[in-house]
Short mmCIF file of C-alpha atoms in Angstrom, two decimals:
data_model
loop_
_atom_site.label_atom_id
_atom_site.label_comp_id
_atom_site.label_asym_id
_atom_site.label_seq_id
_atom_site.Cartn_x
_atom_site.Cartn_y
_atom_site.Cartn_z
CA MET A 1 35.60 -19.95 9.26
CA LYS A 2 31.97 -20.53 10.14
CA ARG A 3 31.10 -16.99 8.62
CA VAL A 4 33.09 -17.60 5.70
CA LEU A 5 31.32 -20.97 5.13
CA GLY A 6 27.88 -19.28 5.79
CA ALA A 7 28.70 -16.51 3.09
CA LEU A 8 29.56 -19.29 0.61
CA PHE A 9 26.96 -21.83 1.22
CA GLY A 10 24.38 -20.41 3.64
CA ALA A 11 20.73 -19.97 3.04
CA ARG A 12 21.08 -16.42 1.59
CA ALA A 13 23.95 -17.61 -0.76
CA ARG A 14 21.83 -20.49 -1.99
CA LEU A 15 18.84 -18.10 -2.72
CA ARG A 16 21.30 -15.48 -4.63
CA TRP A 17 22.57 -18.51 -6.55
CA LEU A 18 19.12 -19.65 -7.51
CA HIS A 19 18.56 -15.97 -8.42
CA LEU A 20 21.70 -16.03 -10.85
CA ILE A 21 20.39 -19.24 -12.39
CA LEU A 22 16.99 -17.54 -13.27
CA GLY A 23 19.04 -14.76 -14.73
CA GLY A 24 20.94 -17.40 -17.08
CA ALA A 25 17.66 -18.89 -17.99
CA LEU A 26 16.17 -15.51 -18.90
CA LEU A 27 19.07 -15.06 -21.10
CA MET A 28 18.90 -18.16 -22.88
CA PRO A 29 16.33 -16.97 -25.65
CA TYR A 30 18.48 -14.00 -26.46
CA TRP A 31 21.42 -16.20 -26.52
CA LEU A 32 19.81 -18.51 -29.14
CA LEU A 33 19.04 -15.57 -31.20
CA GLY A 34 22.67 -14.45 -30.83
CA THR A 35 23.91 -18.00 -32.00
CA VAL A 36 21.99 -17.53 -35.20
CA VAL A 37 23.59 -14.32 -36.00
CA VAL A 38 27.05 -15.37 -35.03
CA GLY A 39 26.89 -18.96 -36.15
CA PRO A 40 27.37 -18.16 -39.85
CA LEU A 41 30.14 -15.59 -39.32
CA VAL A 42 32.17 -17.86 -37.45
CA GLY A 43 31.84 -20.90 -39.37
CA ALA A 44 30.20 -22.85 -36.73
CA LYS A 45 28.85 -26.31 -37.46
CA GLY A 46 25.70 -25.99 -35.48
CA MET A 47 23.86 -23.89 -32.99
CA PHE A 48 25.07 -25.80 -29.89
CA SER A 49 28.75 -26.12 -31.28
CA ASN A 50 31.49 -25.86 -28.54
CA SER A 51 33.12 -23.07 -30.59
CA LEU A 52 34.30 -20.38 -28.12
CA PRO A 53 33.86 -17.62 -30.56
CA LEU A 54 30.24 -18.62 -31.15
CA GLN A 55 29.34 -19.03 -27.52
CA PHE A 56 30.85 -15.63 -26.54
CA GLY A 57 29.89 -13.94 -29.69
CA ALA A 58 26.09 -15.19 -28.87
CA TYR A 59 26.58 -13.79 -25.55
CA GLY A 60 27.69 -10.45 -26.79
CA ILE A 61 24.88 -10.00 -28.96
CA ALA A 62 22.26 -11.29 -26.41
CA LEU A 63 23.00 -8.61 -23.72
CA PRO A 64 22.19 -5.49 -25.85
CA ILE A 65 18.92 -7.18 -27.04
CA ALA A 66 18.04 -8.08 -23.51
CA ALA A 67 18.60 -4.62 -22.49
CA ALA A 68 16.36 -3.23 -25.14
CA THR A 69 13.52 -5.51 -24.00
CA ALA A 70 13.93 -4.52 -20.55
CA LEU A 71 12.84 -0.70 -21.29
CA SER A 72 9.37 -1.97 -21.12
CA PRO A 73 7.39 -0.56 -17.96
CA LEU A 74 6.46 -4.07 -16.96
CA ALA A 75 10.10 -5.28 -16.81
CA ARG A 76 10.48 -3.71 -13.39
CA PRO A 77 7.62 -5.38 -11.37
CA LEU A 78 9.01 -8.80 -12.83
CA SER A 79 12.44 -7.96 -11.74
CA VAL A 80 11.39 -6.51 -8.41
CA ALA A 81 9.53 -9.86 -7.47
CA ALA A 82 12.30 -11.88 -8.17
CA ALA A 83 14.85 -9.80 -6.42
CA ARG A 84 12.58 -9.35 -3.48
CA ALA A 85 12.22 -13.01 -3.03
CA LEU A 86 15.88 -13.97 -3.63
CA CYS A 87 18.32 -11.46 -3.07
CA GLY A 88 17.96 -10.65 0.57
CA VAL A 89 17.31 -7.11 0.34
CA PRO A 90 14.61 -5.39 2.51
CA ALA A 91 11.09 -5.30 0.53
CA ASP A 92 10.76 -1.27 1.31
CA ARG A 93 13.74 -0.51 -0.59
CA PHE A 94 12.23 -1.52 -4.10
CA ALA A 95 9.86 0.53 -6.20
CA ASP A 96 6.30 -0.75 -6.85
CA GLY A 97 4.46 -0.82 -9.99
CA PRO A 98 5.70 -0.20 -13.70
CA ALA A 99 8.58 2.09 -14.51
CA ARG A 100 6.89 5.08 -16.08
CA SER A 101 9.65 7.60 -16.45
CA GLY A 102 12.50 7.16 -19.04
CA ALA A 103 15.05 7.14 -16.18
CA ALA A 104 13.35 4.49 -14.30
CA ARG A 105 13.09 2.42 -17.48
CA VAL A 106 16.89 2.99 -18.11
CA ARG A 107 17.78 1.91 -14.51
CA THR A 108 15.60 -1.18 -14.93
CA SER A 109 17.17 -2.22 -18.23
CA GLY A 110 20.69 -1.70 -16.48
CA TRP A 111 19.54 -3.88 -13.71
CA PHE A 112 18.20 -6.62 -16.11
CA THR A 113 21.34 -6.87 -18.13
CA LEU A 114 23.44 -7.00 -15.08
CA HIS A 115 21.18 -9.80 -13.64
CA VAL A 116 21.08 -11.97 -16.84
CA GLY A 117 24.69 -11.27 -17.78
CA LEU A 118 26.25 -12.40 -14.46
CA GLY A 119 23.46 -15.25 -14.34
CA ALA A 120 24.58 -16.60 -17.63
CA LEU A 121 28.20 -16.73 -16.51
CA ILE A 122 27.43 -18.32 -13.19
CA SER A 123 24.90 -20.81 -14.76
CA GLY A 124 27.43 -21.86 -17.30
CA ALA A 125 30.13 -22.33 -14.67
CA SER A 126 27.53 -24.33 -12.50
CA LEU A 127 26.92 -26.63 -15.25
CA ALA A 128 30.62 -27.26 -16.31
CA LEU A 129 32.75 -27.07 -13.37
CA PRO A 130 30.98 -29.52 -10.76
CA PRO A 131 31.31 -32.58 -12.99
CA PHE A 132 34.88 -31.89 -13.87
CA ALA A 133 35.65 -31.14 -10.34
CA VAL A 134 33.92 -34.23 -8.97
CA THR A 135 35.86 -36.26 -11.54
CA LEU A 136 39.24 -34.97 -10.27
CA ILE A 137 38.37 -35.72 -6.61
CA ALA A 138 37.52 -39.40 -7.80
CA LEU A 139 40.39 -39.92 -9.99
CA PRO A 140 42.84 -41.42 -7.27
CA LEU A 141 39.96 -43.87 -6.30
CA SER A 142 39.25 -45.67 -9.80
CA ALA A 143 41.71 -46.60 -12.53
CA GLY A 144 38.84 -47.35 -14.93
CA LEU A 145 37.73 -43.69 -14.49
CA ARG A 146 41.23 -42.65 -15.19
CA HIS A 147 41.15 -44.70 -18.40
CA TRP A 148 37.79 -43.66 -19.22
CA VAL A 149 38.64 -39.84 -18.99
CA MET A 150 41.91 -40.67 -21.00
CA VAL A 151 44.36 -39.17 -18.24
CA PRO A 152 47.83 -38.87 -20.03
CA ASP A 153 50.50 -41.15 -18.70
CA HIS A 154 52.70 -38.24 -17.61
CA LEU A 155 49.77 -37.21 -15.29
CA ASP A 156 49.10 -40.91 -14.28
CA ARG A 157 51.51 -40.49 -11.34
CA PRO A 158 50.98 -40.55 -7.48
CA TRP A 159 51.96 -37.00 -7.06
CA ALA A 160 49.64 -35.85 -9.70
CA LEU A 161 46.66 -38.05 -8.45
CA ALA A 162 47.28 -36.61 -4.91
CA LEU A 163 46.97 -33.27 -6.27
CA ALA A 164 43.76 -33.91 -8.02
CA PRO A 165 41.31 -33.96 -5.14
CA PRO A 166 42.54 -30.73 -3.63
CA ALA A 167 42.21 -28.91 -7.09
CA GLY A 168 38.68 -30.30 -7.52
CA ILE A 169 37.57 -29.01 -4.15
CA ALA A 170 39.18 -25.61 -5.01
CA MET A 171 37.46 -25.36 -8.17
CA LEU A 172 33.98 -26.02 -6.25
CA VAL A 173 35.03 -23.45 -3.46
CA ALA A 174 36.05 -21.01 -6.55
CA LEU A 175 32.69 -21.28 -8.00
CA ALA A 176 30.83 -20.85 -4.68
CA GLY A 177 33.03 -17.77 -4.16
CA CYS A 178 32.12 -16.31 -7.65
CA ALA A 179 28.44 -17.03 -7.03
CA ALA A 180 28.39 -15.30 -3.63
CA ALA A 181 30.37 -12.36 -5.04
CA ALA A 182 28.19 -12.02 -7.94
CA GLY A 183 24.94 -12.35 -5.62
CA ALA A 184 26.35 -9.80 -3.28
CA LEU A 185 26.86 -7.43 -6.28
CA LEU A 186 23.36 -7.82 -7.55
CA ALA A 187 22.11 -7.16 -3.71
CA ARG A 188 23.92 -4.02 -3.48
CA GLN A 189 22.81 -2.73 -6.94
CA ALA A 190 19.10 -3.90 -6.39
CA PRO A 191 18.13 -0.71 -4.31
CA VAL A 192 20.11 1.57 -6.76
CA LEU A 193 18.68 0.16 -10.00
CA LEU A 194 15.13 -1.00 -8.83
CA GLY A 195 14.68 1.38 -5.92
CA PRO A 196 12.07 4.13 -5.97
CA SER A 197 12.82 7.24 -7.99
CA PRO A 198 11.68 10.89 -6.65
CA ALA A 199 8.55 10.40 -8.94
CA ASP A 200 7.91 7.02 -7.28
CA ARG A 201 8.38 8.50 -3.73
CA LEU A 202 5.94 11.37 -4.48
CA ALA A 203 3.36 8.93 -5.76
CA ALA A 204 3.74 6.55 -2.74
CA ALA A 205 3.28 9.79 -0.57
CA GLU A 206 0.35 10.75 -2.38
CA ARG A 207 -1.04 7.34 -1.81
CA ARG A 208 -0.61 7.42 1.87
CA ALA A 209 -2.03 10.71 2.12
CA THR A 210 -5.04 9.76 0.40
CA GLU A 211 -5.34 6.72 2.71
CA LEU A 212 -5.00 8.84 5.67
CA ALA A 213 -7.58 11.44 4.43
CA GLU A 214 -9.91 8.58 3.93
CA ARG A 215 -9.14 7.23 7.51
CA ASN A 216 -9.79 10.60 8.94
CA ARG A 217 -13.02 10.95 6.97
CA LEU A 218 -14.19 7.49 8.57
CA ALA A 219 -12.90 8.66 12.00
CA ARG A 220 -15.26 11.70 11.71
CA GLU A 221 -18.05 9.46 10.55
CA LEU A 222 -17.65 7.41 13.67
CA HIS A 223 -17.35 10.66 16.02
CA ASP A 224 -20.26 12.39 14.53
CA SER A 225 -22.65 9.36 14.46
CA VAL A 226 -21.68 7.76 17.66
CA GLY A 227 -20.92 11.08 19.56
CA HIS A 228 -24.35 12.33 18.68
CA ALA A 229 -26.37 9.08 19.46
CA LEU A 230 -24.69 9.08 22.89
CA SER A 231 -25.58 12.75 23.58
CA ALA A 232 -29.18 12.03 22.50
CA VAL A 233 -29.50 8.72 24.49
CA THR A 234 -27.94 10.50 27.53
CA LEU A 235 -30.42 13.26 27.50
CA GLN A 236 -33.34 11.08 26.79
CA ALA A 237 -32.40 8.62 29.57
CA GLY A 238 -31.88 11.42 32.15
CA ALA A 239 -35.10 12.92 31.42
CA ALA A 240 -37.04 9.46 31.53
CA ARG A 241 -35.25 8.98 34.92
CA LYS A 242 -36.84 12.07 36.30
CA VAL A 243 -40.29 11.29 35.57
CA LEU A 244 -40.19 7.64 35.85
CA ASP A 245 -42.68 7.39 38.59
CA SER A 246 -45.13 10.06 37.30
CA ASP A 247 -45.32 10.03 33.38
CA ALA A 248 -45.11 6.37 32.14
CA GLU A 249 -46.01 7.61 28.49
CA PHE A 250 -43.08 9.98 28.38
CA VAL A 251 -40.90 7.13 29.64
CA ARG A 252 -41.92 4.80 26.89
CA GLU A 253 -41.40 7.38 24.32
CA ALA A 254 -37.85 7.79 25.64
CA LEU A 255 -37.12 4.23 25.66
CA ALA A 256 -38.50 3.88 22.15
CA ALA A 257 -36.35 6.80 21.04
CA ILE A 258 -33.34 5.44 22.64
CA GLU A 259 -33.98 1.96 21.09
CA GLU A 260 -34.26 3.52 17.63
CA THR A 261 -31.10 5.89 18.11
CA THR A 262 -28.89 2.96 19.25
CA ARG A 263 -30.02 0.69 16.43
CA ARG A 264 -29.62 3.25 13.72
CA THR A 265 -26.04 4.10 15.23
CA VAL A 266 -24.93 0.48 15.19
CA GLY A 267 -25.94 0.01 11.65
CA GLU A 268 -23.75 3.18 10.76
CA LEU A 269 -20.80 1.81 13.02
CA ASP A 270 -21.06 -1.47 11.14
CA SER A 271 -21.02 0.35 7.61
CA VAL A 272 -17.97 2.53 8.74
CA LEU A 273 -16.16 -0.54 10.12
CA GLY A 274 -16.72 -2.41 7.07
CA LEU A 275 -14.99 0.33 4.92
CA LEU A 276 -12.09 0.35 7.35
CA ARG A 277 -11.86 -3.47 7.18
CA ARG A 278 -11.87 -3.39 3.35
CA SER A 279 -9.14 -0.82 3.38
CA ASP A 280 -7.00 -2.78 5.71
CA GLU A 281 -7.40 -5.69 3.36
CA GLY A 282 -6.09 -3.65 0.47
CA GLU A 283 -9.35 -3.34 -1.30
CA GLY A 284 -9.60 0.24 -0.66
CA THR A 285 -12.73 2.48 -1.45
CA ALA A 286 -13.55 3.61 -4.78
CA ALA A 287 -12.79 7.17 -5.69
CA GLY A 288 -15.64 9.41 -4.74
CA GLN A 289 -17.57 6.73 -3.20
CA VAL A 290 -20.21 8.20 -1.03
CA THR A 291 -21.54 6.69 2.17
CA GLY A 292 -23.73 7.59 5.00
CA PRO A 293 -26.83 9.39 5.23
CA ALA A 294 -27.76 12.62 3.47
CA LEU A 295 -30.10 15.63 3.72
CA ASP A 296 -33.11 13.59 2.79
CA THR A 297 -33.00 11.67 5.72
CA LEU A 298 -32.51 14.85 8.04
CA ASP A 299 -36.24 14.59 9.38
CA GLY A 300 -35.34 11.43 11.09
CA LEU A 301 -32.28 12.87 12.66
CA LEU A 302 -34.10 15.98 14.05
CA ASP A 303 -37.03 13.70 15.16
CA ARG A 304 -34.62 11.65 17.32
CA SER A 305 -32.32 14.50 18.23
CA GLY A 306 -33.53 15.01 21.78
CA VAL A 307 -34.04 18.72 21.41
CA PRO A 308 -36.82 20.81 19.85
CA VAL A 309 -35.71 21.91 16.35
CA SER A 310 -37.21 24.46 14.01
CA LEU A 311 -36.35 23.70 10.47
CA THR A 312 -36.36 26.39 7.64
CA THR A 313 -35.32 25.34 4.05
CA ASP A 314 -35.14 27.48 0.89
CA GLY A 315 -34.44 25.62 -2.45
CA ASP A 316 -34.47 22.13 -3.54
CA LEU A 317 -32.13 20.24 -1.33
CA ALA A 318 -32.77 16.90 -3.35
CA ALA A 319 -30.45 18.79 -6.11
CA VAL A 320 -27.59 18.83 -3.53
CA PRO A 321 -24.72 16.28 -4.61
CA ALA A 322 -24.50 13.18 -2.70
CA LEU A 323 -20.93 14.30 -1.20
CA VAL A 324 -22.32 17.75 -0.14
CA SER A 325 -25.44 16.43 1.02
CA ARG A 326 -23.75 13.82 3.29
CA GLU A 327 -21.30 16.37 4.63
CA ALA A 328 -24.19 18.81 5.40
CA TYR A 329 -26.01 16.16 7.22
CA ARG A 330 -23.05 15.41 9.56
CA ILE A 331 -22.50 19.07 10.11
CA VAL A 332 -26.10 19.48 11.12
CA GLN A 333 -25.47 16.17 13.26
CA GLU A 334 -22.59 17.67 15.12
CA GLY A 335 -24.28 20.84 15.59
CA LEU A 336 -26.96 19.34 17.48
CA SER A 337 -24.64 17.16 19.42
CA ASN A 338 -23.09 20.38 20.55
CA ALA A 339 -26.13 21.83 21.53
CA LEU A 340 -27.24 18.72 23.55
CA ARG A 341 -23.75 18.62 25.09
CA HIS A 342 -23.42 22.10 26.28
CA ALA A 343 -26.86 23.51 26.38
CA GLY A 344 -29.21 20.82 27.23
CA ALA A 345 -32.63 20.44 25.92
CA CYS A 346 -32.95 24.01 24.68
CA PRO A 347 -34.63 24.94 21.19
CA VAL A 348 -32.47 25.05 18.09
CA SER A 349 -33.12 27.22 15.07
CA LEU A 350 -31.90 25.32 11.79
CA ARG A 351 -31.75 27.08 8.47
CA ILE A 352 -30.72 25.43 5.17
CA VAL A 353 -30.55 27.51 2.04
CA LEU A 354 -29.63 26.50 -1.43
CA SER A 355 -28.32 29.57 -3.04
CA GLY A 356 -26.73 29.26 -6.53
CA GLU A 357 -23.75 27.25 -6.29
CA GLU A 358 -23.56 27.25 -2.57
CA LEU A 359 -25.35 25.44 0.38
CA GLU A 360 -25.69 27.45 3.54
CA ILE A 361 -26.20 26.02 7.00
CA THR A 362 -27.07 28.15 10.08
CA MET A 363 -27.77 26.83 13.45
CA GLU A 364 -28.64 28.93 16.54
CA ASN A 365 -29.51 28.08 20.20
CA PRO A 366 -29.76 29.98 23.37
CA LEU A 367 -26.33 30.19 25.24
CA PRO A 368 -26.18 28.37 28.65
CA GLY A 369 -24.25 29.80 31.71
CA ARG A 370 -21.29 29.37 29.73
CA ALA A 371 -20.23 28.95 26.07
CA PRO A 372 -18.84 25.58 24.50
CA VAL A 373 -15.03 25.62 24.82
CA ILE A 374 -13.20 24.46 21.59
CA ARG A 375 -10.40 22.22 23.02
CA PRO A 376 -7.11 21.97 21.27
CA GLY A 377 -6.37 18.32 19.80
CA GLY A 378 -8.24 18.95 16.77
CA GLY A 379 -10.63 16.86 14.60
CA ARG A 380 -13.61 16.89 17.32
CA GLY A 381 -16.57 18.87 17.52
CA VAL A 382 -16.49 22.38 15.98
CA ARG A 383 -13.17 21.92 14.73
CA GLY A 384 -14.41 18.74 12.99
CA ILE A 385 -17.01 20.80 11.32
CA ALA A 386 -14.41 23.26 10.32
CA GLU A 387 -12.40 20.35 8.69
CA ARG A 388 -15.41 18.95 6.87
CA ALA A 389 -16.31 22.21 5.18
CA ALA A 390 -12.60 22.99 4.39
CA LEU A 391 -12.17 19.50 2.63
CA LEU A 392 -15.17 20.51 0.36
CA GLY A 393 -13.63 23.95 -0.37
CA GLY A 394 -16.00 25.81 1.93
CA ARG A 395 -16.02 27.39 5.40
CA ALA A 396 -17.39 26.99 8.70
CA GLN A 397 -17.32 29.16 11.86
CA ALA A 398 -19.06 28.95 15.36
CA GLY A 399 -19.23 31.25 18.35
CA PRO A 400 -21.36 33.16 20.71
CA ARG A 401 -23.26 36.08 19.34
CA ASP A 402 -25.73 38.29 21.46
CA ALA A 403 -26.55 35.42 23.92
CA VAL A 404 -26.83 33.03 21.27
CA TRP A 405 -24.48 30.35 19.94
CA ARG A 406 -24.44 30.42 16.21
CA LEU A 407 -22.87 27.81 13.82
CA SER A 408 -22.68 28.67 10.26
CA ALA A 409 -21.27 26.93 7.29
CA ARG A 410 -21.07 27.35 3.45
CA LEU A 411 -20.32 24.48 1.14
CA PRO A 412 -19.61 24.74 -2.30
CA LEU A 413 -22.05 22.21 -4.66
CA ALA A 414 -18.94 21.37 -6.69
CA GLY A 415 -17.29 19.79 -3.87
CA ARG A 416 -13.45 19.71 -4.02
CA ARG A 417 -12.77 16.07 -2.69
#
């Protein structure tokens, strides 16, 4: 019994009833237009005549007009917003955005027609039945009420009056049952008619893939900038500790380099975290937005790298597109980090050549006792360099060659991202 009462009068049933009333209100302009068309045909005396042919004729004309207007792409977001709030259907079962394809528009039109059609019937019954039912319930209590509603003499009998309250209550229960059934029907059809189509699912998957790619890029930014900074700071701190008592000038220079490296890295960290925060808040990042350092700031990176670097350039590096320039900077940064991590303060040879439509980066350093190991797990170190190059449509490789660790990368200036 409790479950039945909950289904008829519970919070979900009340919300669905409100959704149906909204549908009836949405049909009203179409219904008024229908009365203008049907009224002269049935000889109605006015727009709000009690003539049943007028009422149902206008209803029959209003539904096709409503269906036609719901073919607009913007009809779906409006319908989805109302259904999400009032139908009691999980939000993820609805499509987002306007209906672009013909099939999606037709399904939205079908939903809107069903919503306003059922809503008009339930709204009309909700207006007419409760006053009549309450009057029936109150009839045995007041002779004046019976006189006012002009109860016929053959019904003004004890047995008839005893049946009036149960009849009124039955009408209210029947109305609640019809509203609950109509609301349940709409809730079942909502995911079918307002749910995502294959094209919507593909678009959503592409959006998620774009978001994941952006997050992976930001993760690489964090890894490269912070990882390089930690490697450089560790090396400089270790060297300063060894000569703490014998070379105060070197120690001061090392501490200054550590201070500058950490300050710069904190700034980069704040920038990347700011982008992540805006993404979490739904703002996203603009397409093609480029953040972070570029090749024109490479001298500062080399000065603070903690290893001696001989740089050779060929071509106008200022002409490199910003996106490619940023990725090239990060590749050089990661290459220096690898050299620090695996070979210590060994000399590094860096060559950057701008040739035609391609930027070529080559880094070499002497091998220590063992070569760096490319560990499984992806996204770090040498593998991260390969991913950066691949995202731009280029290629990168690294490995030992004649007692030298060699890293090379080729990046097309057109940049595929």
